mmCIF file of C-alpha atoms in Angstrom:
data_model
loop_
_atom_site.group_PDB
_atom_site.id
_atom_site.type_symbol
_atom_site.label_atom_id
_atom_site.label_comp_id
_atom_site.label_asym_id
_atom_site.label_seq_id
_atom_site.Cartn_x
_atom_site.Cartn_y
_atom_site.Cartn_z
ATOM 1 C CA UNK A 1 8.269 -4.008 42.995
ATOM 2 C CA UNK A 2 4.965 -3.482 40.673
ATOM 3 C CA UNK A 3 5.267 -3.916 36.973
ATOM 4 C CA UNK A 4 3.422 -0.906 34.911
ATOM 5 C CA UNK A 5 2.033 -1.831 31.805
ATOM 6 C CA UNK A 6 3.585 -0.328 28.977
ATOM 7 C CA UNK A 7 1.168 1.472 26.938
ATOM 8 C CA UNK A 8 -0.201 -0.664 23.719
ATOM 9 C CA UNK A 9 1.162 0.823 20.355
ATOM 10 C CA UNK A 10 -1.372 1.191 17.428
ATOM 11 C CA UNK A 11 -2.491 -2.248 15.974
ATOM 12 C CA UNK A 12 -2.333 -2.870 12.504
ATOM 13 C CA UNK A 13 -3.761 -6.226 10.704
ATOM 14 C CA UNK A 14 -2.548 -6.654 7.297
ATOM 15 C CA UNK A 15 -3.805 -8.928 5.285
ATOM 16 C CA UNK A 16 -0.925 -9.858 1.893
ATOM 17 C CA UNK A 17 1.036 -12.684 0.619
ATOM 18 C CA UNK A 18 4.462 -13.816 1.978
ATOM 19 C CA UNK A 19 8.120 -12.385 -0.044
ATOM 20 C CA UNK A 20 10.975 -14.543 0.679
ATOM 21 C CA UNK A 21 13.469 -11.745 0.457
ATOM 22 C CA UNK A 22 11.266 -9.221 2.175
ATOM 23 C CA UNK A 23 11.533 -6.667 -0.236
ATOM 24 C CA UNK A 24 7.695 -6.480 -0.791
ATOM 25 C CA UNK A 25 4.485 -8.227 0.295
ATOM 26 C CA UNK A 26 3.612 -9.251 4.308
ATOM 27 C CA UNK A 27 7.598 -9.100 5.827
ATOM 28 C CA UNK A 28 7.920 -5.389 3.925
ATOM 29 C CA UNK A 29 4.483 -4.652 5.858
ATOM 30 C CA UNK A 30 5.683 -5.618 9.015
ATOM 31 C CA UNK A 31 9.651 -3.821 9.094
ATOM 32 C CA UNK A 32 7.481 -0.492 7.098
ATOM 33 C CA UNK A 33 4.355 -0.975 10.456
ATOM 34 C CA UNK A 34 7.325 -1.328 13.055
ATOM 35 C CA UNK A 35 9.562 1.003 12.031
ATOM 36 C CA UNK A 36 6.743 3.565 12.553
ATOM 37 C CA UNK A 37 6.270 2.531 16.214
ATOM 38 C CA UNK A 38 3.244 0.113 15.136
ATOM 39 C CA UNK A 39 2.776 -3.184 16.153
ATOM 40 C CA UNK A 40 1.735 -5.280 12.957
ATOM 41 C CA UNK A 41 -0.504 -8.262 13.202
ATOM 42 C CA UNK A 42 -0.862 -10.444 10.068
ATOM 43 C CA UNK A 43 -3.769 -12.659 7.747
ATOM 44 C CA UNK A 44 -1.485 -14.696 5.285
ATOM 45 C CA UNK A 45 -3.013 -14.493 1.969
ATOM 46 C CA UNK A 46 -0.394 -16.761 -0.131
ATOM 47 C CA UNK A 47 2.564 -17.783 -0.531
ATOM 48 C CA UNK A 48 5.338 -16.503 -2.900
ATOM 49 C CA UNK A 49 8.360 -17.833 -4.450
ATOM 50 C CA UNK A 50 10.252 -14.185 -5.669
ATOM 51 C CA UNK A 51 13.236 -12.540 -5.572
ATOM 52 C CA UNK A 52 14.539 -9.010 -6.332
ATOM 53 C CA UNK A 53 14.392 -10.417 -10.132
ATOM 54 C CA UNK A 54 11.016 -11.515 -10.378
ATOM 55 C CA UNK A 55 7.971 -13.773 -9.013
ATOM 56 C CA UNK A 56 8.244 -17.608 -9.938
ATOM 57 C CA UNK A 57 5.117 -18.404 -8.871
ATOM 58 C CA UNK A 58 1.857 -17.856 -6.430
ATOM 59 C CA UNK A 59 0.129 -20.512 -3.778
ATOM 60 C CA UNK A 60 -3.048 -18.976 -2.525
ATOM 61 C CA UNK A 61 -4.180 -20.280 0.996
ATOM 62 C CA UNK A 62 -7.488 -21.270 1.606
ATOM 63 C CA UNK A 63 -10.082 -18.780 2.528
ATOM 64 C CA UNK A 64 -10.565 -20.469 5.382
ATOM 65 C CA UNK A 65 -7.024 -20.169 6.223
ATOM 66 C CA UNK A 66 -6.985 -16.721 5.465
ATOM 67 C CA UNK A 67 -10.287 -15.644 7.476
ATOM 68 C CA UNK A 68 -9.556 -18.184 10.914
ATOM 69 C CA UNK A 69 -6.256 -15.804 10.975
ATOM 70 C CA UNK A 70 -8.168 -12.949 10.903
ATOM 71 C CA UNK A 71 -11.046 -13.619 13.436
ATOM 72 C CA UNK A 72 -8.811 -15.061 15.950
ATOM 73 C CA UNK A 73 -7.018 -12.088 16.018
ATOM 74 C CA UNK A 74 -9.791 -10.039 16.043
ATOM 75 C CA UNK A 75 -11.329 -11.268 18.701
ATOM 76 C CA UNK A 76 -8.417 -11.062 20.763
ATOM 77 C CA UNK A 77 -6.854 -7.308 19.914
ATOM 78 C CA UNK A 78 -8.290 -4.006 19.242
ATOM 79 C CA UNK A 79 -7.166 -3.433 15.653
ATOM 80 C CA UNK A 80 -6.806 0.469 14.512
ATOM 81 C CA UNK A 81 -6.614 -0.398 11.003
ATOM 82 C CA UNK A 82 -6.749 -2.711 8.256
ATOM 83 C CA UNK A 83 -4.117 -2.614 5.025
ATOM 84 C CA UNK A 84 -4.857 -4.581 2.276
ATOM 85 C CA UNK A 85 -2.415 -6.069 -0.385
ATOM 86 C CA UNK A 86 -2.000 -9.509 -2.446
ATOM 87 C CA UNK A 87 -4.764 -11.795 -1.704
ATOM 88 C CA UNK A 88 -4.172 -14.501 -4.159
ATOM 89 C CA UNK A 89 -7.630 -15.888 -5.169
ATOM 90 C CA UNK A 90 -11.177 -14.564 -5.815
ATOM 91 C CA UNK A 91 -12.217 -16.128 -2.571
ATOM 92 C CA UNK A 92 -9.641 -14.983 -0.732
ATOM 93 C CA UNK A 93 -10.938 -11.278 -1.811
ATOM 94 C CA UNK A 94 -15.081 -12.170 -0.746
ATOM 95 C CA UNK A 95 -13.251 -13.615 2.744
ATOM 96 C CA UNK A 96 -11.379 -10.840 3.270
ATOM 97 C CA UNK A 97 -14.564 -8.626 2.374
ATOM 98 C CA UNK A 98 -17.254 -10.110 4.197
ATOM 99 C CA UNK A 99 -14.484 -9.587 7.247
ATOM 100 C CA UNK A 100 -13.600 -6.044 7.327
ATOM 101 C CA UNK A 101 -17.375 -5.280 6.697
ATOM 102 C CA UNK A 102 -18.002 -6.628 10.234
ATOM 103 C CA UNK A 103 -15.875 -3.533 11.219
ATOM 104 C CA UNK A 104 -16.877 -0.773 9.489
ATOM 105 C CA UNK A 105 -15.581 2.237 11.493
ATOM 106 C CA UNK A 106 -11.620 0.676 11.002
ATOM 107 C CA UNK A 107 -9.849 2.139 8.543
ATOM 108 C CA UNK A 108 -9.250 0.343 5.480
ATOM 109 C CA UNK A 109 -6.021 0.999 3.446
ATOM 110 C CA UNK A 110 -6.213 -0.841 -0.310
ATOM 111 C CA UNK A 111 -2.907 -1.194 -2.261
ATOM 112 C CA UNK A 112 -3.642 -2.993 -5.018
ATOM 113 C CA UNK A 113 -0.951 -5.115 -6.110
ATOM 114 C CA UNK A 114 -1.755 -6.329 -9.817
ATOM 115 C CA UNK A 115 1.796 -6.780 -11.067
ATOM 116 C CA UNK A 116 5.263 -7.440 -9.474
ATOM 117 C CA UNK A 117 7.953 -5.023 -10.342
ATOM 118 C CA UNK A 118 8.899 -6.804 -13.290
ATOM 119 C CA UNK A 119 5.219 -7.270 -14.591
ATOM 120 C CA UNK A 120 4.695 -10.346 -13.367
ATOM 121 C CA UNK A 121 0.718 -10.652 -13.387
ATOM 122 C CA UNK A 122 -0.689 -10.828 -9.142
ATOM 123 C CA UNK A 123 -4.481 -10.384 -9.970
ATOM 124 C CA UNK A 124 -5.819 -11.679 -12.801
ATOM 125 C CA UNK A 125 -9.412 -10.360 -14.144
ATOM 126 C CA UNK A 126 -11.722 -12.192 -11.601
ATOM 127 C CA UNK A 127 -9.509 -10.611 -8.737
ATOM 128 C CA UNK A 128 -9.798 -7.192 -10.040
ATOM 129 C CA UNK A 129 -13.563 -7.830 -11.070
ATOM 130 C CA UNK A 130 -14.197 -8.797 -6.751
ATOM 131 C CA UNK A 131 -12.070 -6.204 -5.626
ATOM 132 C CA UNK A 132 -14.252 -3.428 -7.658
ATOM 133 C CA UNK A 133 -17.243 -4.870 -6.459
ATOM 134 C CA UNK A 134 -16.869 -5.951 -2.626
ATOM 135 C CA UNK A 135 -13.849 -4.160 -1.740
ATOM 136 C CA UNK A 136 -13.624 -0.560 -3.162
ATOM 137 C CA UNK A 137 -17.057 0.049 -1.286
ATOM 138 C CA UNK A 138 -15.405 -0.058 1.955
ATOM 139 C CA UNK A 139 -11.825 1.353 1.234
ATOM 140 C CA UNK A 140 -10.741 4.384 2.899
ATOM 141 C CA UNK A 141 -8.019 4.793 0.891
ATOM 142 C CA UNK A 142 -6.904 3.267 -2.190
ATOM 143 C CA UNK A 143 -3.232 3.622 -3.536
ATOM 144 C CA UNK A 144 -2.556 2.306 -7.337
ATOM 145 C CA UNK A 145 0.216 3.453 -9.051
ATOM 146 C CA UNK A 146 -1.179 5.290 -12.728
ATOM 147 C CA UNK A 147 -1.161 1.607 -14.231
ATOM 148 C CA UNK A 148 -2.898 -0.244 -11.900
ATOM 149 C CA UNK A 149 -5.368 3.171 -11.608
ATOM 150 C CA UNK A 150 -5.809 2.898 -15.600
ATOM 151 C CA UNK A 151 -6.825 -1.027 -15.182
ATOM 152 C CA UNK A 152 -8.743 -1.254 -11.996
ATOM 153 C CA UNK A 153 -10.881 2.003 -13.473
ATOM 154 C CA UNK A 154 -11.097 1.303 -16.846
ATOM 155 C CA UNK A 155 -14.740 0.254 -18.898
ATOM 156 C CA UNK A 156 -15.712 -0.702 -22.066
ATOM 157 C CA UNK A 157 -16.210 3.100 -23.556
ATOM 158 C CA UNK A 158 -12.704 3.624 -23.620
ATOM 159 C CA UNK A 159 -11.167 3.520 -26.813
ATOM 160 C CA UNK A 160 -7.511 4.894 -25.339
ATOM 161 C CA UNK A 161 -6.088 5.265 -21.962
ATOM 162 C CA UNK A 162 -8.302 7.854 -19.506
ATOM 163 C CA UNK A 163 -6.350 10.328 -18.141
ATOM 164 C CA UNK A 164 -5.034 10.087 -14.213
ATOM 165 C CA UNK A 165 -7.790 12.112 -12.802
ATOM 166 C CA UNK A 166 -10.828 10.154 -14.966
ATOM 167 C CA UNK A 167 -9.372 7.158 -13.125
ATOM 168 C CA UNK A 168 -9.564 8.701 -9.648
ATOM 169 C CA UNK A 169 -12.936 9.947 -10.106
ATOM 170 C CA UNK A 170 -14.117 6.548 -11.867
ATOM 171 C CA UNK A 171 -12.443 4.569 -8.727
ATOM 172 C CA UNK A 172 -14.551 7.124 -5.792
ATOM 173 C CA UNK A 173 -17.606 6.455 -7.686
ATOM 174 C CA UNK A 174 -16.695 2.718 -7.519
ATOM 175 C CA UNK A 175 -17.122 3.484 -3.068
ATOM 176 C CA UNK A 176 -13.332 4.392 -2.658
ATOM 177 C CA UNK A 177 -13.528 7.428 0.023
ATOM 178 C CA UNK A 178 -9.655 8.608 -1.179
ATOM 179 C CA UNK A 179 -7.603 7.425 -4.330
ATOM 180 C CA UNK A 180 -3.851 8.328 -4.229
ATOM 181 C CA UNK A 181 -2.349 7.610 -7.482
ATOM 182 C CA UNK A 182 1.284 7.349 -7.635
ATOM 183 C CA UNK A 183 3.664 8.253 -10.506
ATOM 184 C CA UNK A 184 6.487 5.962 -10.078
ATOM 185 C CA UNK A 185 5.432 4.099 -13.263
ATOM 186 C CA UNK A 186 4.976 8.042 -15.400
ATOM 187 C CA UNK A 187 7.443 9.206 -17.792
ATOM 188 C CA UNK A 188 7.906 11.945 -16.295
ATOM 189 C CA UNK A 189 11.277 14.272 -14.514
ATOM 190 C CA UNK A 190 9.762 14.017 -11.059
ATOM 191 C CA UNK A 191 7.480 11.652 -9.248
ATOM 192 C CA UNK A 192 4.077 13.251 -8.869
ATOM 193 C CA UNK A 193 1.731 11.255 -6.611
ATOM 194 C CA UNK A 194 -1.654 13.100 -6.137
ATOM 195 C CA UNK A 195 -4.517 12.303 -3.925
ATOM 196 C CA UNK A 196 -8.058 13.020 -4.676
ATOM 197 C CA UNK A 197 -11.104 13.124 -2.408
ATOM 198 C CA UNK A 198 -15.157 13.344 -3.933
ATOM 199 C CA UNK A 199 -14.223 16.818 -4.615
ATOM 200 C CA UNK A 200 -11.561 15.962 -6.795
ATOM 201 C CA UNK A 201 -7.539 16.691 -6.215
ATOM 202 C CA UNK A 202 -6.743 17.373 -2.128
ATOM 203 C CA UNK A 203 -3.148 18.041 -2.450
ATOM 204 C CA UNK A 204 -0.353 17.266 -5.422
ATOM 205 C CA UNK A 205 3.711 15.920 -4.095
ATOM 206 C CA UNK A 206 6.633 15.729 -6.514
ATOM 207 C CA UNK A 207 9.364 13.940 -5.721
ATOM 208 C CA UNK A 208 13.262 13.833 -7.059
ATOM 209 C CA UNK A 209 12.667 10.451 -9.190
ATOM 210 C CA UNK A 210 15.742 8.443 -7.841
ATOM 211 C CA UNK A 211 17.996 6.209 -10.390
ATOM 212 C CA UNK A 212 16.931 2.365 -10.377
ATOM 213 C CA UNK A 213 14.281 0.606 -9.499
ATOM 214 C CA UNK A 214 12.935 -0.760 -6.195
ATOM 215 C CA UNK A 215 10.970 -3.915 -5.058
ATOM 216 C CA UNK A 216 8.627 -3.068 -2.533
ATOM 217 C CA UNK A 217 8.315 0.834 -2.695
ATOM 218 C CA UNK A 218 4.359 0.763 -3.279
ATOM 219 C CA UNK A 219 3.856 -1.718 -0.256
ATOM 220 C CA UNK A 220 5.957 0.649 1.856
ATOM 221 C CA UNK A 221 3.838 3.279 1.116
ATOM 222 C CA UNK A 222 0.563 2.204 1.737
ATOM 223 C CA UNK A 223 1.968 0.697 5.015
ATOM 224 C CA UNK A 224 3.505 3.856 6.039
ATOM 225 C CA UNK A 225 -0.166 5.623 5.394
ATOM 226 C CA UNK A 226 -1.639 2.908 7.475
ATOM 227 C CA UNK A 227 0.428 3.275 10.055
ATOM 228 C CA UNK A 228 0.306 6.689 10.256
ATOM 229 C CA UNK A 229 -3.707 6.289 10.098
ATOM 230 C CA UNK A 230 -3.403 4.038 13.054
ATOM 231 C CA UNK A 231 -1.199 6.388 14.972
ATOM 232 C CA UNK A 232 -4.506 9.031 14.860
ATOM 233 C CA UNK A 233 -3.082 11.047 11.503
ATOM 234 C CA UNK A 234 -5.815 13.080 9.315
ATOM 235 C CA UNK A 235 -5.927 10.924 5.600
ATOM 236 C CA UNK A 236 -3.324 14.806 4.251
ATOM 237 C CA UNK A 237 -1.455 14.298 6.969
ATOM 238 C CA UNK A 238 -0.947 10.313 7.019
ATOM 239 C CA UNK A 239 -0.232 10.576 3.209
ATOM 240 C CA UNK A 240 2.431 13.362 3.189
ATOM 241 C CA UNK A 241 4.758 11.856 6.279
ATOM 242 C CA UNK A 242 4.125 8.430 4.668
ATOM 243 C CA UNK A 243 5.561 9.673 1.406
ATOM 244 C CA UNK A 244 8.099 11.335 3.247
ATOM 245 C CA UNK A 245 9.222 8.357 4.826
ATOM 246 C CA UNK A 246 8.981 6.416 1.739
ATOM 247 C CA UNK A 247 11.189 8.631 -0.447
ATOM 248 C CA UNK A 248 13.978 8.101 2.647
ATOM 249 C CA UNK A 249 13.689 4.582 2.294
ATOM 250 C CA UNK A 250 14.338 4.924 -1.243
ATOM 251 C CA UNK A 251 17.330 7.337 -1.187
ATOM 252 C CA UNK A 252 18.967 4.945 1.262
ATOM 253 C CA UNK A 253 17.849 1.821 -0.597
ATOM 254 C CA UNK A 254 20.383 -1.346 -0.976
ATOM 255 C CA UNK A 255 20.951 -3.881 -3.521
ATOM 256 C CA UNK A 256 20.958 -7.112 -1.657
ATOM 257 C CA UNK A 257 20.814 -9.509 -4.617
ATOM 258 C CA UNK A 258 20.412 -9.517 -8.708
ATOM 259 C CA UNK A 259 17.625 -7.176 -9.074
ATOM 260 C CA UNK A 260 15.724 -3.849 -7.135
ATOM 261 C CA UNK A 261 16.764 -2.639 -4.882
ATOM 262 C CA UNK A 262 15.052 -2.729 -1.253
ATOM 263 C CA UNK A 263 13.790 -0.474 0.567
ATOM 264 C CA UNK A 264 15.810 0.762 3.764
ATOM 265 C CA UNK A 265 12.774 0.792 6.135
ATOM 266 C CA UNK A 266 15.372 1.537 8.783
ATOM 267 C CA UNK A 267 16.862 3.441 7.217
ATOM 268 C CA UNK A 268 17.144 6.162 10.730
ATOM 269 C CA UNK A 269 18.713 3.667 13.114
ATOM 270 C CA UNK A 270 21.499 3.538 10.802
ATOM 271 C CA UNK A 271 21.966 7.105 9.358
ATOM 272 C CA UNK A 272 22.305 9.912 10.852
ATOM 273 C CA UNK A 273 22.419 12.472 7.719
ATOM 274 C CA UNK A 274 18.576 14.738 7.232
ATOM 275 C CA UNK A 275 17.982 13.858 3.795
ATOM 276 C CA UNK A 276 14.898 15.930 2.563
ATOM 277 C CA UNK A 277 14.064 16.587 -1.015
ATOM 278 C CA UNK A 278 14.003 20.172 -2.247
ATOM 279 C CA UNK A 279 10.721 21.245 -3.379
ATOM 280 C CA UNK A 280 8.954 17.977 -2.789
ATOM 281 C CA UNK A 281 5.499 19.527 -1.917
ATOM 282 C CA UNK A 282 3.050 21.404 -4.871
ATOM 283 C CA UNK A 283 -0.126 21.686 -3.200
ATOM 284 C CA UNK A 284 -3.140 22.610 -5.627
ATOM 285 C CA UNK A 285 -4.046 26.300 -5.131
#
């Protein structure tokens, strides 16, 4: 009896820091990256003492750590794309640079974790500073929420906060290729999440803005875009079944411990019910 070989599913690398209760960071990665039919390969950035309260504290690994994951993996599997999160340490983000530059036609997917969900500080000033300079040239896509967009895009002419769409423009200037700037952190009725390309806004979602809070939602996100992205989806079309997705991991989100909630990334295998928002898409004109 032969054996056929299964067909390989889309490879995704992702390079973040460790969450013991795998509400965010590399383990939300990986159940977000299989859950959409990917198989997720991993560079260990640092490691994190958190819960769904709050981060104690951050260990960076070594650069070296960080880029023999990388490399050996590379040079074993064909990877479809990259997705970037924490990386712990200014040289963990010129590592992690110099890498993906060898592989310039991969897709590169940039959430830029600068604060836990309590606003606990993940990238200081010299991260952000490295990330501007050697990482936003080669990002495909780059997904802040509006606070992180304000921070990572801000200079020294402003004398108050620029608006969402100064930020998105500042952060394609800056080499980003797409910004999607989420509004889970907006005072505002609905969730509005808007993605811009050099010619400015591509296409505008609102989304019912569910009661409580959740610890991992952005890193579920921009996994769910990568993996769509790796699967062979258009940049639209990656972003609106990723925040599809997302939202359903959200509306069937659990509260394991003190805190967030988490994310049900699997969330289909145990519910049957088609939960769709009403009136979730408001495409610009």
């Amino acid at each position: 009896m032969t054996h056929t070989q299964a067909p390989c599913p889309p490879l995704v690398l992702v390079f973040a820091a460790s969450d013991p209760s795998s509400g965010a960071g590399i383990q939300a990665d990986l159940l977000t990256l299989a859950s959409l039919g990917c198989h997720p390969l991993t560079a260990l950035t640092a490691v994190t003492v958190q819960d769904t309260v709050g981060v104690q504290s951050v260990q960076a690994l070594a650069a070296e750590t960080v880029e023999q994951q990388a490399r050996t993996i590379l040079e074993d599997m064909p990877v479809a794309a990259f997705k970037i999160g924490v990386l712990g340490s200014v040289e963990n983000v010129l590592a992690v640079a110099e890498i993906v530059s060898d592989y310039p036609d991969i897709p590169l997917i940039l959430d830029p974790v600068l604060a836990s969900g309590r606003g606990d500080d993940l990238s200081g000033e010299e991260i952000i500073s490295a990330m501007r300079e050697m990482l936003l040239p080669q990002t495909t896509l780059i997904t802040p929420n509006a606070p992180e967009a304000r921070r990572l895009a801000e200079n020294d002419e402003d004398d108050s906060e620029p608006a969402i769409d100064v930020c998105a423009q500042r952060l394609i200037e800056m080499g980003a290729q797409y910004v999607l700037i989420t509004g889970t952190h907006e005072n505002t009725p609905q969730v509005i999440n808007t993605l811009y390309g050099p010619d400015g806004v591509i296409r505008r979602d609102q989304w019912e803005r569910l009661p409580g809070s959740y610890h991992g939602s952005g890193c579920t996100l921009a996994s769910a875009i990568t993996g769509c992205i790796a699967g062979g989806a258009s940049i639209e079309d990656a972003v609106r079944d990723a925040q599809d997705y997302t939202w359903q991991t959200l509306k069937n989100g659990f509260r394991a411990g003190m805190g967030q909630f988490i994310p049900d990334r699997f969330f289909w295998a145990r519910n049957d019910d088609d939960d769709t928002p009403d009136d979730k898409a408001d495409e610009p004109k």
